[in-house]
Amino acid sequence: MVIDENLVVELERRGIVTATFRKLSPAKKAAVYGAALSELAQAVFEKASLDRIAGAAGISKGSLIQYFRHKEGLFQFVAEVYLSEYRVFLEDYFARENAVRSIDRIRQFILGHLEYWEKGRGQFRFHLKLAYENDSGLTKAILSKIREMRLEYLKTIVRRGVETGQIRKDLEDSSVVLMLDGLLSYLERLAGELPTVSRSRQYLENLTDEFASGIWDGLKA
Amino acid sequence: MVIDENLVVELERRGIVTATFRKLSPAKKAAVYGAALSELAQAVFEKASLDRIAGAAGISKGSLIQYFRHKEGLFQFVAEVYLSEYRVFLEDYFARENAVRSIDRIRQFILGHLEYWEKGRGQFRFHLKLAYENDSGLTKAILSKIREMRLEYLKTIVRRGVETGQIRKDLEDSSVVLMLDGLLSYLERLAGELPTVSRSRQYLENLTDEFASGIWDGLKA
Amino acid sequence: MVIDENLVVELERRGIVTATFRKLSPAKKAAVYGAALSELAQAVFEKASLDRIAGAAGISKGSLIQYFRHKEGLFQFVAEVYLSEYRVFLEDYFARENAVRSIDRIRQFILGHLEYWEKGRGQFRFHLKLAYENDSGLTKAILSKIREMRLEYLKTIVRRGVETGQIRKDLEDSSVVLMLDGLLSYLERLAGELPTVSRSRQYLENLTDEFASGIWDGLKA
Amino acid sequence: MVIDENLVVELERRGIVTATFRKLSPAKKAAVYGAALSELAQAVFEKASLDRIAGAAGISKGSLIQYFRHKEGLFQFVAEVYLSEYRVFLEDYFARENAVRSIDRIRQFILGHLEYWEKGRGQFRFHLKLAYENDSGLTKAILSKIREMRLEYLKTIVRRGVETGQIRKDLEDSSVVLMLDGLLSYLERLAGELPTVSRSRQYLENLTDEFASGIWDGLKA
DNA sequence: GATGAATGAGCTTTCATTCAT
DNA sequence: TATGAATGAAAGCTCATTCAT
């Protein structure tokens, strides 16, 4: 896991990380990110402990504060890095994606996420935290960006489907996009409740197929 | 808002509230519930403060402890009362519900929830907390009961739809139920993010119609 | 266990108990004494809880305060009653005591205490508390009375022994008395550390004999 | 008063003190020990207050917790340091001790303690707390070590006395040892009750002589 | 006279943040 | 720059005492 240096520069400009942090070796940066992510994946923001994060990252608590000024800054940093990771995933996914039929694109978009969640458990838990813990005002901004990105990609799929006459024209694009996002989010939550994503992968894949079939052909007999 | 005295008695029996609390005037009970609910609606359990709750309820912290023994007891109390409120809503709703067509029953189930959320803002925010904050082990138990209840009612609707030939037979009942719950949950979350439910009521109702149409007839052109 | 009414009257005069308490039925007085004694036998004064005592005595906490004004008053009351119990024991003992030889009188004085400790476990533990926990200034006064009484009786024995030519004349009476009290106190402490007095009775009796022999004939070969 | 650094290292290894404490200047360590000792000498463990100790030591309560993790840790620390002080006293005493006659060795052992008690008043009071307050489970362990040490040295004296034909053979060694410990403990307690050890030094020394004479030649006329 | 609800001072413990080294 | 010792605000909880009923 390597953190994008351009992102770090931008975060420094925005006052989220300090110059001191920017000058750190990539390895140390990654260590801090990893430690903070896994702590935040386990505990609510308010309960996450700088001591534990510093310990896990192999640095001192003083340094941590020096890098991010406040606990909140650390949290923003993690969220921004995660956001960029997720963006990369989406970009890579769409770069490789080559299905033709809309229904297949939808199914694969969901399945792609299942796989993504499975790969990075820490990231996934953090994503859920971000999505569902609206305590800290910080999350709101990041979360809406994540949502926006995801909706953007779904919109691409839906628009194309409508244009090619595969998807109904009488529904608003945005409504269809939200429906799809809703089902994806729901699967995400189910995945979060199951013991490990991998062990229940089969179950989630089946459910995805049922959802896809249901939404595509409708529930009507 | 009046708290069911029978529930209080049961909670006392289960050791969640004390006799002292049971003997309180209904007004005071309600004040405590309201204060705790709104605190818990805003802050994570760990960060919710007895001081603030006591202040908002107009009593001393000492009294609060005397009523519930632990912070955890207070939380359990709030969750149980909320659960019972939601159960009452569902039961009342189904007692009054008289639609015949499955699609109408589904639409109305969602619309009924919209109305419910609009009435009790504090309750609604607490419901969201409960639903999406899976840190505290306490929530798990309550949450699964809430889920169960909701899924139960959805199952009733779906089964009936399948039996009467209105809903496809080739999908598993449980899958259909989860789809519907997924969309309902998503609308719930959207409602939570909008400034107030009432102001955006029109928006949510339209969305409900679009979702219903989409899910019923399918997205396929 | 019946509490001497004259003592209660005196304690009221000294402001330790209230008139309200004096007017209580003997049974209730005894219940309060018993509950407080056993609580104080278990916990340090500061840690002893009025709630527990009230609960054990079958009265309300409010009453407890009304009877003794302060927690401290309750403690003084218990100490005074205990003192009177111990006095009764000593008086009864000496009324029955009929040994002739000084060494026998000493031995029996100790053995009598062993028996006394064994009978009233609560009293015994409280006695130890009183003797060895010099936190509360209260104890000092009571404790010195207890000591005084005991020393008084020992002095009687010693004086008589000296007069009858059984005990050395060259030692000060008071020194001999303190020696005997020291050994008795030590046995008392040992008894307190053993699981129950009764189970280790044999051990303590043997030790008493050894001590008596040692002190009487001297350790010199 | 300087605290043995090796002991601190060992206590850190056992998790009783933290590295932070170990790195403190000897002066600060001593200040903390002194403050805690005098607080514990006055109040029962449960009532001893970190606030007072921190205040007396001239540090913040937060630091105190950082040094010992728990209140219990602080108590263990004090007990262990005291234990080591007492051990040093005993070792030094026996290294210097050169009396030949058993009775002299006994007398001097007691007199040595008198001097020791007089030097460290805080230590002495703490020793008494430890010895006579058997509430906290912690004390038990330390106390039994202290007792064991003292009994060990007494046993050495007694055994030697028996071997050299100075002490009676017909009593069990352990009984004689306990007798001596009992008298020493009693003097200890008397010393604790007197205003200051020094002022009543003469009295205690006389008493020691009387006890020694009484126990050695016996009370019998 | 009896009750127990209400209170608030006190406790230990956690932890982000400051700052001297 | 990195460290971690020092701090103090805030938390949950206990409990003697007050006082209205």
Short mmCIF file of C-alpha atoms (C1' of nucleotides) in Angstrom, two decimals, chain B residues 20 28 60 62-63 66-67, chain E residues 4-10:
data_model
loop_
_atom_site.label_atom_id
_atom_site.label_comp_id
_atom_site.label_asym_id
_atom_site.label_seq_id
_atom_site.Cartn_x
_atom_site.Cartn_y
_atom_site.Cartn_z
CA THR B 20 -37.28 3.89 41.84
CA LYS B 28 -40.74 12.41 34.49
CA SER B 60 -29.27 15.16 38.66
CA GLY B 62 -27.14 10.81 40.68
CA SER B 63 -30.80 10.24 40.01
CA GLN B 66 -30.36 5.51 40.62
CA TYR B 67 -32.90 4.85 37.90
"C1'" DG E 4 -36.89 6.56 49.79
"C1'" DA E 5 -36.20 10.01 45.92
"C1'" DA E 6 -32.94 13.56 45.11
"C1'" DT E 7 -28.68 15.34 45.38
"C1'" DG E 8 -23.72 16.45 44.89
"C1'" DA E 9 -19.18 15.77 46.53
"C1'" DG E 10 -16.02 12.58 45.95
#
